[in-house]
C-alpha atoms as a printed R data frame, in Angstrom:
    type eleno elety resid chain resno       x      y       z
1   ATOM     1    CA   MET     A     1   0.000  0.000   0.000
2   ATOM     2    CA   GLN     A     2   1.219  3.450  -0.942
3   ATOM     3    CA   THR     A     3   0.011  6.860   0.183
4   ATOM     4    CA   TRP     A     4  -0.659  9.498  -2.464
5   ATOM     5    CA   PHE     A     5  -1.246 13.220  -1.939
6   ATOM     6    CA   ILE     A     6  -3.362 14.658  -4.784
7   ATOM     7    CA   THR     A     7  -4.372 18.286  -5.269
8   ATOM     8    CA   GLY     A     8  -7.573 19.130  -7.131
9   ATOM     9    CA   ALA     A     9  -8.765 15.571  -6.572
10  ATOM    10    CA   SER     A    10 -12.472 16.134  -7.134
11  ATOM    11    CA   GLY     A    11 -12.590 16.382 -10.908
12  ATOM    12    CA   GLY     A    12 -11.121 15.457 -14.239
13  ATOM    13    CA   LEU     A    13  -8.047 13.264 -14.467
14  ATOM    14    CA   ALA     A    14  -7.285 13.464 -10.746
15  ATOM    15    CA   SER     A    15 -10.651 11.993  -9.782
16  ATOM    16    CA   ARG     A    16  -9.956  8.963 -11.983
17  ATOM    17    CA   ILE     A    17  -6.511  8.512 -10.423
18  ATOM    18    CA   THR     A    18  -8.013  8.826  -6.938
19  ATOM    19    CA   ARG     A    19 -10.696  6.197  -7.515
20  ATOM    20    CA   ARG     A    20  -8.267  3.730  -9.120
21  ATOM    21    CA   LEU     A    21  -5.897  4.061  -6.186
22  ATOM    22    CA   LEU     A    22  -8.628  3.571  -3.624
23  ATOM    23    CA   ASP     A    23  -9.970  0.568  -5.529
24  ATOM    24    CA   ARG     A    24  -6.609 -1.172  -5.393
25  ATOM    25    CA   GLY     A    25  -6.139 -0.480  -1.669
26  ATOM    26    CA   ASP     A    26  -3.825  2.530  -1.658
27  ATOM    27    CA   ARG     A    27  -4.367  5.469   0.661
28  ATOM    28    CA   VAL     A    28  -5.127  8.918  -0.784
29  ATOM    29    CA   ALA     A    29  -4.768 12.346   0.794
30  ATOM    30    CA   ALA     A    30  -7.082 14.386  -1.414
31  ATOM    31    CA   THR     A    31  -7.393 18.160  -1.441
32  ATOM    32    CA   VAL     A    32 -10.389 19.958  -2.884
33  ATOM    33    CA   ARG     A    33 -11.677 23.521  -3.024
34  ATOM    34    CA   LYS     A    34 -15.315 22.689  -2.242
35  ATOM    35    CA   PRO     A    35 -16.130 20.786   0.967
36  ATOM    36    CA   GLY     A    36 -18.262 17.688   0.600
37  ATOM    37    CA   VAL     A    37 -17.510 16.786  -3.013
38  ATOM    38    CA   LEU     A    38 -15.741 13.572  -2.006
39  ATOM    39    CA   ASP     A    39 -18.186 12.498   0.700
40  ATOM    40    CA   ASP     A    40 -19.421  9.560  -1.397
41  ATOM    41    CA   LEU     A    41 -15.883  8.222  -1.686
42  ATOM    42    CA   GLN     A    42 -15.335  8.838   2.024
43  ATOM    43    CA   ALA     A    43 -18.380  6.759   2.861
44  ATOM    44    CA   GLN     A    44 -17.205  3.965   0.574
45  ATOM    45    CA   TYR     A    45 -13.508  3.843   1.486
46  ATOM    46    CA   GLY     A    46 -13.404  5.223   5.025
47  ATOM    47    CA   SER     A    47  -9.929  5.794   6.443
48  ATOM    48    CA   GLN     A    48  -8.309  5.073   3.072
49  ATOM    49    CA   LEU     A    49  -9.312  8.603   2.078
50  ATOM    50    CA   TRP     A    50  -7.954 11.649   3.915
51  ATOM    51    CA   GLN     A    51  -9.509 14.981   2.917
52  ATOM    52    CA   ALA     A    52  -8.605 18.643   3.244
53  ATOM    53    CA   ASN     A    53  -9.802 21.866   1.689
54  ATOM    54    CA   LEU     A    54  -7.064 23.679  -0.202
55  ATOM    55    CA   ASP     A    55  -6.946 26.851  -2.263
56  ATOM    56    CA   LEU     A    56  -3.689 26.936  -4.222
57  ATOM    57    CA   THR     A    57  -3.686 30.739  -4.172
58  ATOM    58    CA   ASN     A    58  -3.358 30.661  -0.367
59  ATOM    59    CA   PRO     A    59   0.335 30.102   0.542
60  ATOM    60    CA   GLN     A    60  -0.302 29.721   4.278
61  ATOM    61    CA   GLN     A    61  -3.022 27.145   3.697
62  ATOM    62    CA   ILE     A    62  -0.734 25.166   1.383
63  ATOM    63    CA   ALA     A    63   1.954 24.915   4.059
64  ATOM    64    CA   GLU     A    64  -0.556 24.013   6.776
65  ATOM    65    CA   VAL     A    65  -2.333 21.298   4.763
66  ATOM    66    CA   VAL     A    66   0.899 19.643   3.610
67  ATOM    67    CA   GLU     A    67   2.314 19.636   7.140
68  ATOM    68    CA   ARG     A    68  -0.924 18.225   8.565
69  ATOM    69    CA   ALA     A    69  -1.056 15.484   5.934
70  ATOM    70    CA   PHE     A    70   2.457 14.249   6.734
71  ATOM    71    CA   SER     A    71   1.848 14.601  10.464
72  ATOM    72    CA   GLU     A    72  -1.381 12.575  10.428
73  ATOM    73    CA   LEU     A    73  -0.497 10.052   7.733
74  ATOM    74    CA   GLY     A    74   3.217  9.599   8.315
75  ATOM    75    CA   THR     A    75   4.954  8.673   5.072
76  ATOM    76    CA   ILE     A    76   3.542 10.006   1.812
77  ATOM    77    CA   ASP     A    77   5.023  8.215  -1.183
78  ATOM    78    CA   VAL     A    78   3.652 10.149  -4.147
79  ATOM    79    CA   PHE     A    79   2.633 13.774  -4.591
80  ATOM    80    CA   VAL     A    80   0.369 14.542  -7.575
81  ATOM    81    CA   ASN     A    81   0.265 18.236  -8.387
82  ATOM    82    CA   ASN     A    82  -2.929 18.421 -10.437
83  ATOM    83    CA   ALA     A    83  -5.016 21.496  -9.610
84  ATOM    84    CA   ALA     A    84  -5.143 24.016 -12.464
85  ATOM    85    CA   TYR     A    85  -7.573 25.714 -14.818
86  ATOM    86    CA   GLY     A    86  -7.618 27.358 -18.240
87  ATOM    87    CA   LEU     A    87  -7.845 31.076 -19.041
88  ATOM    88    CA   TYR     A    88  -8.818 31.657 -22.664
89  ATOM    89    CA   GLY     A    89  -8.976 34.625 -24.996
90  ATOM    90    CA   ALA     A    90  -6.536 36.977 -26.669
91  ATOM    91    CA   VAL     A    91  -3.781 38.193 -24.358
92  ATOM    92    CA   GLU     A    92  -5.183 41.724 -24.526
93  ATOM    93    CA   GLU     A    93  -8.671 40.561 -23.556
94  ATOM    94    CA   ALA     A    94  -7.736 39.169 -20.143
95  ATOM    95    CA   SER     A    95  -7.733 41.453 -17.121
96  ATOM    96    CA   ASP     A    96  -4.696 41.881 -14.883
97  ATOM    97    CA   ARG     A    97  -6.594 40.130 -12.113
98  ATOM    98    CA   GLN     A    98  -7.377 37.143 -14.343
99  ATOM    99    CA   ILE     A    99  -3.770 36.835 -15.466
100 ATOM   100    CA   GLU     A   100  -2.480 37.066 -11.899
101 ATOM   101    CA   HIS     A   101  -4.948 34.414 -10.711
102 ATOM   102    CA   GLN     A   102  -3.985 32.090 -13.581
103 ATOM   103    CA   PHE     A   103  -0.331 32.231 -12.593
104 ATOM   104    CA   MET     A   104  -1.092 32.153  -8.860
105 ATOM   105    CA   THR     A   105  -2.935 28.857  -9.374
106 ATOM   106    CA   ASN     A   106  -1.177 27.048 -12.209
107 ATOM   107    CA   VAL     A   107   2.403 28.170 -11.566
108 ATOM   108    CA   LEU     A   108   2.872 29.499  -8.037
109 ATOM   109    CA   GLY     A   109   0.359 27.034  -6.611
110 ATOM   110    CA   SER     A   110   2.218 24.124  -8.199
111 ATOM   111    CA   LEU     A   111   5.592 25.417  -7.047
112 ATOM   112    CA   ARG     A   112   4.457 26.178  -3.509
113 ATOM   113    CA   THR     A   113   2.927 22.759  -2.953
114 ATOM   114    CA   ALA     A   114   5.978 21.000  -4.376
115 ATOM   115    CA   ARG     A   115   8.301 23.154  -2.258
116 ATOM   116    CA   ALA     A   116   6.196 22.382   0.825
117 ATOM   117    CA   VAL     A   117   6.432 18.633   0.160
118 ATOM   118    CA   LEU     A   118  10.175 18.487  -0.571
119 ATOM   119    CA   PRO     A   119  11.497 18.816   3.024
120 ATOM   120    CA   PHE     A   120   9.304 15.883   4.090
121 ATOM   121    CA   PHE     A   121  10.416 13.791   1.101
122 ATOM   122    CA   ARG     A   122  14.068 14.459   1.928
123 ATOM   123    CA   LYS     A   123  13.524 13.575   5.584
124 ATOM   124    CA   GLN     A   124  11.858 10.260   4.749
125 ATOM   125    CA   GLY     A   125  14.509  9.390   2.160
126 ATOM   126    CA   GLY     A   126  12.612  9.845  -1.082
127 ATOM   127    CA   GLY     A   127   9.322 10.236  -2.879
128 ATOM   128    CA   HIS     A   128   7.810 10.822  -6.303
129 ATOM   129    CA   ILE     A   129   6.454 14.126  -7.633
130 ATOM   130    CA   VAL     A   130   3.935 13.861 -10.473
131 ATOM   131    CA   GLN     A   131   3.343 17.288 -11.976
132 ATOM   132    CA   ILE     A   132   0.368 17.442 -14.316
133 ATOM   133    CA   SER     A   133   1.392 19.754 -17.137
134 ATOM   134    CA   SER     A   134  -0.035 19.803 -20.661
135 ATOM   135    CA   MET     A   135   0.882 19.430 -24.290
136 ATOM   136    CA   ALA     A   136   0.316 23.205 -24.255
137 ATOM   137    CA   GLY     A   137   3.612 23.499 -22.388
138 ATOM   138    CA   HIS     A   138   5.346 23.074 -25.756
139 ATOM   139    CA   TYR     A   139   3.462 25.472 -28.027
140 ATOM   140    CA   SER     A   140   1.203 28.503 -27.900
141 ATOM   141    CA   ILE     A   141  -1.713 29.465 -30.125
142 ATOM   142    CA   PRO     A   142  -3.978 32.525 -30.372
143 ATOM   143    CA   GLY     A   143  -6.660 32.403 -27.712
144 ATOM   144    CA   MET     A   144  -4.626 30.156 -25.402
145 ATOM   145    CA   GLY     A   145  -1.530 32.276 -24.849
146 ATOM   146    CA   LEU     A   146  -2.009 32.830 -21.129
147 ATOM   147    CA   TYR     A   147  -2.866 29.220 -20.305
148 ATOM   148    CA   CYS     A   148   0.005 28.002 -22.484
149 ATOM   149    CA   SER     A   149   2.429 30.422 -20.857
150 ATOM   150    CA   SER     A   150   1.491 29.109 -17.412
151 ATOM   151    CA   LYS     A   151   2.296 25.579 -18.566
152 ATOM   152    CA   TRP     A   152   5.553 26.722 -20.188
153 ATOM   153    CA   ALA     A   153   6.528 28.161 -16.812
154 ATOM   154    CA   VAL     A   154   5.641 24.894 -15.071
155 ATOM   155    CA   GLU     A   155   7.714 22.932 -17.596
156 ATOM   156    CA   GLY     A   156  10.774 25.127 -17.093
157 ATOM   157    CA   ALA     A   157  10.617 25.107 -13.308
158 ATOM   158    CA   PHE     A   158   9.990 21.377 -12.895
159 ATOM   159    CA   GLU     A   159  12.627 20.379 -15.450
160 ATOM   160    CA   ALA     A   160  15.208 22.053 -13.216
161 ATOM   161    CA   LEU     A   161  13.569 20.813 -10.011
162 ATOM   162    CA   ALA     A   162  13.714 17.212 -11.267
163 ATOM   163    CA   LYS     A   163  17.495 17.448 -11.583
164 ATOM   164    CA   GLU     A   164  17.890 19.304  -8.288
165 ATOM   165    CA   VAL     A   165  16.038 16.752  -6.166
166 ATOM   166    CA   ALA     A   166  17.278 13.568  -7.881
167 ATOM   167    CA   PRO     A   167  20.260 13.278  -5.468
168 ATOM   168    CA   PHE     A   168  17.731 12.923  -2.622
169 ATOM   169    CA   ASN     A   169  16.030  9.898  -4.213
170 ATOM   170    CA   ILE     A   170  13.101 12.095  -5.227
171 ATOM   171    CA   LYS     A   171  11.733 11.238  -8.663
172 ATOM   172    CA   THR     A   172   9.848 13.708 -10.847
173 ATOM   173    CA   THR     A   173   7.464 13.032 -13.720
174 ATOM   174    CA   MET     A   174   5.854 15.766 -15.804
175 ATOM   175    CA   VAL     A   175   2.665 14.457 -17.388
176 ATOM   176    CA   GLU     A   176   1.773 16.199 -20.651
177 ATOM   177    CA   PRO     A   177  -1.738 15.125 -21.650
178 ATOM   178    CA   GLY     A   178  -3.560 16.263 -24.721
179 ATOM   179    CA   GLY     A   179  -7.286 16.837 -24.688
180 ATOM   180    CA   ILE     A   180  -9.108 14.683 -22.137
181 ATOM   181    CA   ARG     A   181 -12.773 13.748 -22.115
182 ATOM   182    CA   THR     A   182 -13.494 15.362 -18.760
183 ATOM   183    CA   ASN     A   183 -15.257 18.525 -17.641
184 ATOM   184    CA   PHE     A   184 -11.984 20.520 -17.574
185 ATOM   185    CA   ILE     A   185 -13.145 23.024 -20.188
186 ATOM   186    CA   THR     A   186 -16.846 23.225 -19.429
187 ATOM   187    CA   SER     A   187 -16.470 23.560 -15.655
188 ATOM   188    CA   ASN     A   188 -13.044 25.149 -15.207
189 ATOM   189    CA   ALA     A   189 -12.669 27.539 -18.126
190 ATOM   190    CA   VAL     A   190 -12.367 31.291 -17.566
191 ATOM   191    CA   PHE     A   191 -12.606 33.740 -20.447
192 ATOM   192    CA   GLY     A   192 -11.333 37.268 -20.902
193 ATOM   193    CA   GLU     A   193 -13.751 40.064 -21.791
194 ATOM   194    CA   ARG     A   194 -14.241 39.760 -25.518
195 ATOM   195    CA   MET     A   195 -13.186 42.631 -27.744
196 ATOM   196    CA   ASP     A   196 -14.817 43.246 -31.138
197 ATOM   197    CA   GLU     A   197 -11.387 43.694 -32.710
198 ATOM   198    CA   TYR     A   198 -10.557 40.027 -32.113
199 ATOM   199    CA   ARG     A   199 -13.899 38.365 -32.904
200 ATOM   200    CA   ASP     A   200 -13.023 37.464 -36.499
201 ATOM   201    CA   THR     A   201  -9.388 36.618 -35.807
202 ATOM   202    CA   GLU     A   202  -7.955 33.199 -34.997
203 ATOM   203    CA   ALA     A   203  -8.078 34.037 -31.278
204 ATOM   204    CA   GLY     A   204 -11.720 35.041 -31.486
205 ATOM   205    CA   GLN     A   205 -12.694 31.948 -33.440
206 ATOM   206    CA   PHE     A   206 -10.928 29.760 -30.894
207 ATOM   207    CA   VAL     A   207 -12.860 31.338 -28.027
208 ATOM   208    CA   SER     A   208 -16.123 30.929 -29.950
209 ATOM   209    CA   LEU     A   209 -15.309 27.246 -30.394
210 ATOM   210    CA   MET     A   210 -14.512 26.805 -26.697
211 ATOM   211    CA   LYS     A   211 -17.747 28.531 -25.698
212 ATOM   212    CA   GLY     A   212 -19.850 26.514 -28.130
213 ATOM   213    CA   GLU     A   213 -20.783 29.579 -30.174
214 ATOM   214    CA   LEU     A   214 -19.670 28.431 -33.635
215 ATOM   215    CA   PRO     A   215 -22.621 27.648 -35.936
216 ATOM   216    CA   GLY     A   216 -23.229 23.923 -36.256
217 ATOM   217    CA   ILE     A   217 -20.884 22.967 -33.405
218 ATOM   218    CA   ASP     A   218 -22.025 22.372 -29.837
219 ATOM   219    CA   MET     A   219 -19.978 21.255 -26.854
220 ATOM   220    CA   SER     A   220 -21.116 17.646 -27.195
221 ATOM   221    CA   MET     A   221 -19.595 17.609 -30.689
222 ATOM   222    CA   PHE     A   222 -16.475 19.315 -29.356
223 ATOM   223    CA   ASN     A   223 -16.072 16.664 -26.673
224 ATOM   224    CA   GLN     A   224 -16.270 13.945 -29.332
225 ATOM   225    CA   MET     A   225 -13.286 15.539 -31.076
226 ATOM   226    CA   VAL     A   226 -11.242 15.160 -27.868
227 ATOM   227    CA   VAL     A   227  -9.288 11.908 -28.034
228 ATOM   228    CA   GLY     A   228  -7.967 11.360 -24.493
229 ATOM   229    CA   ASP     A   229  -9.502  8.673 -22.290
230 ATOM   230    CA   PRO     A   230  -9.119  9.801 -18.651
231 ATOM   231    CA   ASP     A   231  -9.274  6.247 -17.271
232 ATOM   232    CA   LYS     A   232  -6.521  5.030 -19.583
233 ATOM   233    CA   MET     A   233  -4.405  8.079 -18.702
234 ATOM   234    CA   ALA     A   234  -4.925  7.511 -14.981
235 ATOM   235    CA   GLN     A   235  -3.827  3.903 -15.411
236 ATOM   236    CA   LYS     A   236  -0.658  4.919 -17.272
237 ATOM   237    CA   ILE     A   237   0.267  7.510 -14.638
238 ATOM   238    CA   ILE     A   238  -0.133  4.994 -11.812
239 ATOM   239    CA   HIS     A   239   1.857  2.413 -13.785
240 ATOM   240    CA   ARG     A   240   4.637  4.966 -14.358
241 ATOM   241    CA   VAL     A   241   4.891  5.573 -10.609
242 ATOM   242    CA   ASP     A   242   4.793  1.845  -9.878
243 ATOM   243    CA   GLN     A   243   7.675  1.311 -12.316
244 ATOM   244    CA   GLY     A   244   9.715  3.952 -10.514
245 ATOM   245    CA   GLU     A   245  11.887  4.778 -13.517
246 ATOM   246    CA   GLY     A   246  11.252  6.494 -16.814
247 ATOM   247    CA   ALA     A   247  11.563  9.716 -18.769
248 ATOM   248    CA   THR     A   248  10.930 12.972 -16.929
249 ATOM   249    CA   ARG     A   249   8.286 13.932 -19.485
250 ATOM   250    CA   MET     A   250   5.323 11.709 -20.283
251 ATOM   251    CA   ALA     A   251   3.075 12.575 -23.249
252 ATOM   252    CA   LEU     A   252  -0.423 11.091 -23.115
253 ATOM   253    CA   GLY     A   253  -2.775 11.089 -26.079
254 ATOM   254    CA   SER     A   254  -2.112 10.908 -29.810
255 ATOM   255    CA   ASP     A   255  -2.848 14.629 -30.072
256 ATOM   256    CA   ALA     A   256  -0.204 15.356 -27.436
257 ATOM   257    CA   TYR     A   257   2.372 13.322 -29.358
258 ATOM   258    CA   GLU     A   258   1.551 14.991 -32.678
259 ATOM   259    CA   GLN     A   259   1.303 18.553 -31.328
260 ATOM   260    CA   ILE     A   260   4.469 18.354 -29.246
261 ATOM   261    CA   ARG     A   261   6.404 16.710 -32.076
262 ATOM   262    CA   ALA     A   262   5.277 19.345 -34.598
263 ATOM   263    CA   ALA     A   263   6.149 22.191 -32.220
264 ATOM   264    CA   LEU     A   264   9.620 20.819 -31.482
265 ATOM   265    CA   LEU     A   265  10.406 20.124 -35.155
266 ATOM   266    CA   ASP     A   266   9.236 23.606 -36.164
267 ATOM   267    CA   ARG     A   267  11.344 25.315 -33.501
268 ATOM   268    CA   LEU     A   268  14.355 23.183 -34.414
269 ATOM   269    CA   ALA     A   269  14.002 24.089 -38.102
270 ATOM   270    CA   VAL     A   270  13.804 27.798 -37.284
271 ATOM   271    CA   LEU     A   271  16.848 27.499 -35.007
272 ATOM   272    CA   GLU     A   272  18.916 25.613 -37.571
273 ATOM   273    CA   ALA     A   273  18.231 28.335 -40.136
274 ATOM   274    CA   GLN     A   274  19.756 30.865 -37.726
275 ATOM   275    CA   LYS     A   275  22.971 28.996 -36.954
276 ATOM   276    CA   GLU     A   276  25.231 31.256 -39.012
277 ATOM   277    CA   LEU     A   277  23.556 34.367 -37.602
278 ATOM   278    CA   ALA     A   278  23.943 33.135 -34.022
279 ATOM   279    CA   TYR     A   279  27.641 32.313 -34.414
280 ATOM   280    CA   SER     A   280  28.310 35.623 -36.187
281 ATOM   281    CA   THR     A   281  27.691 37.523 -32.937
282 ATOM   282    CA   ASP     A   282  30.407 35.702 -30.946
283 ATOM   283    CA   SER     A   283  33.509 37.596 -29.872
284 ATOM   284    CA   ASP     A   284  36.328 37.628 -32.437
285 ATOM   285    CA   ASP     A   285  38.609 35.358 -30.360
286 ATOM   286    CA   VAL     A   286  36.081 32.497 -30.332
287 ATOM   287    CA   VAL     A   287  37.029 29.682 -32.704
288 ATOM   288    CA   LYS     A   288  34.192 28.946 -35.139
289 ATOM   289    CA   PRO     A   289  33.338 25.299 -35.966
290 ATOM   290    CA   PHE     A   290  32.766 26.153 -39.631
């Protein structure tokens, strides 16, 4: 039996992970924003499920909940950093408050919870951090720039963190799912205030799609275009942790593979075309390879 600490455990991918773990006999420390949403699981699994309310924009609450979880449960083997949401619209359409809240939740919330867990992992001699990222951590498109940028920040921070904590027997896995057939968009999406100037642009069309406003397309049709099976993804994440070893990044979904691959190949091609330019700005005493 292992003990898992999962943030944002009440919905989407995390809820599937939580139920699978409980079904197989593991113990789960689950944090949620709304009290009572896991009461049915509590009644079914009893002491296997430990609950706490947690708002990732509240630094003091993060520290208190993490400390209480380790104090009451003892060893925690796996920490799943899941809680996040999407902010959509052109960059100019979002308010300062919306942008700040997006980064407070997706970036600072993820970093603060991981940083709160690390001292306990070091003390107990190891652990496994599973950071839920996104395929959007590798590219950015009109209408998703702010959400994508939050995931880019997560990718950069946790790539370094993975190397920093490896000497302490702390493993790190960044999960990069594509679209998942959950309520992530319909229940967690936040939109900027729409501006007429963007309505007919790519950003505006993307927002119209996400809001189900495009003629002939409703959200049920949109969900059918999403390829990711949340139960299969949950199974693969648990299996990755059970294995203990593997790549730091883990792409899930054919769309994630294709989108990430295309983004990396495009950036590499653009970089290669600039090789001569890049080297031309070196100091004169640097020996050129060509």
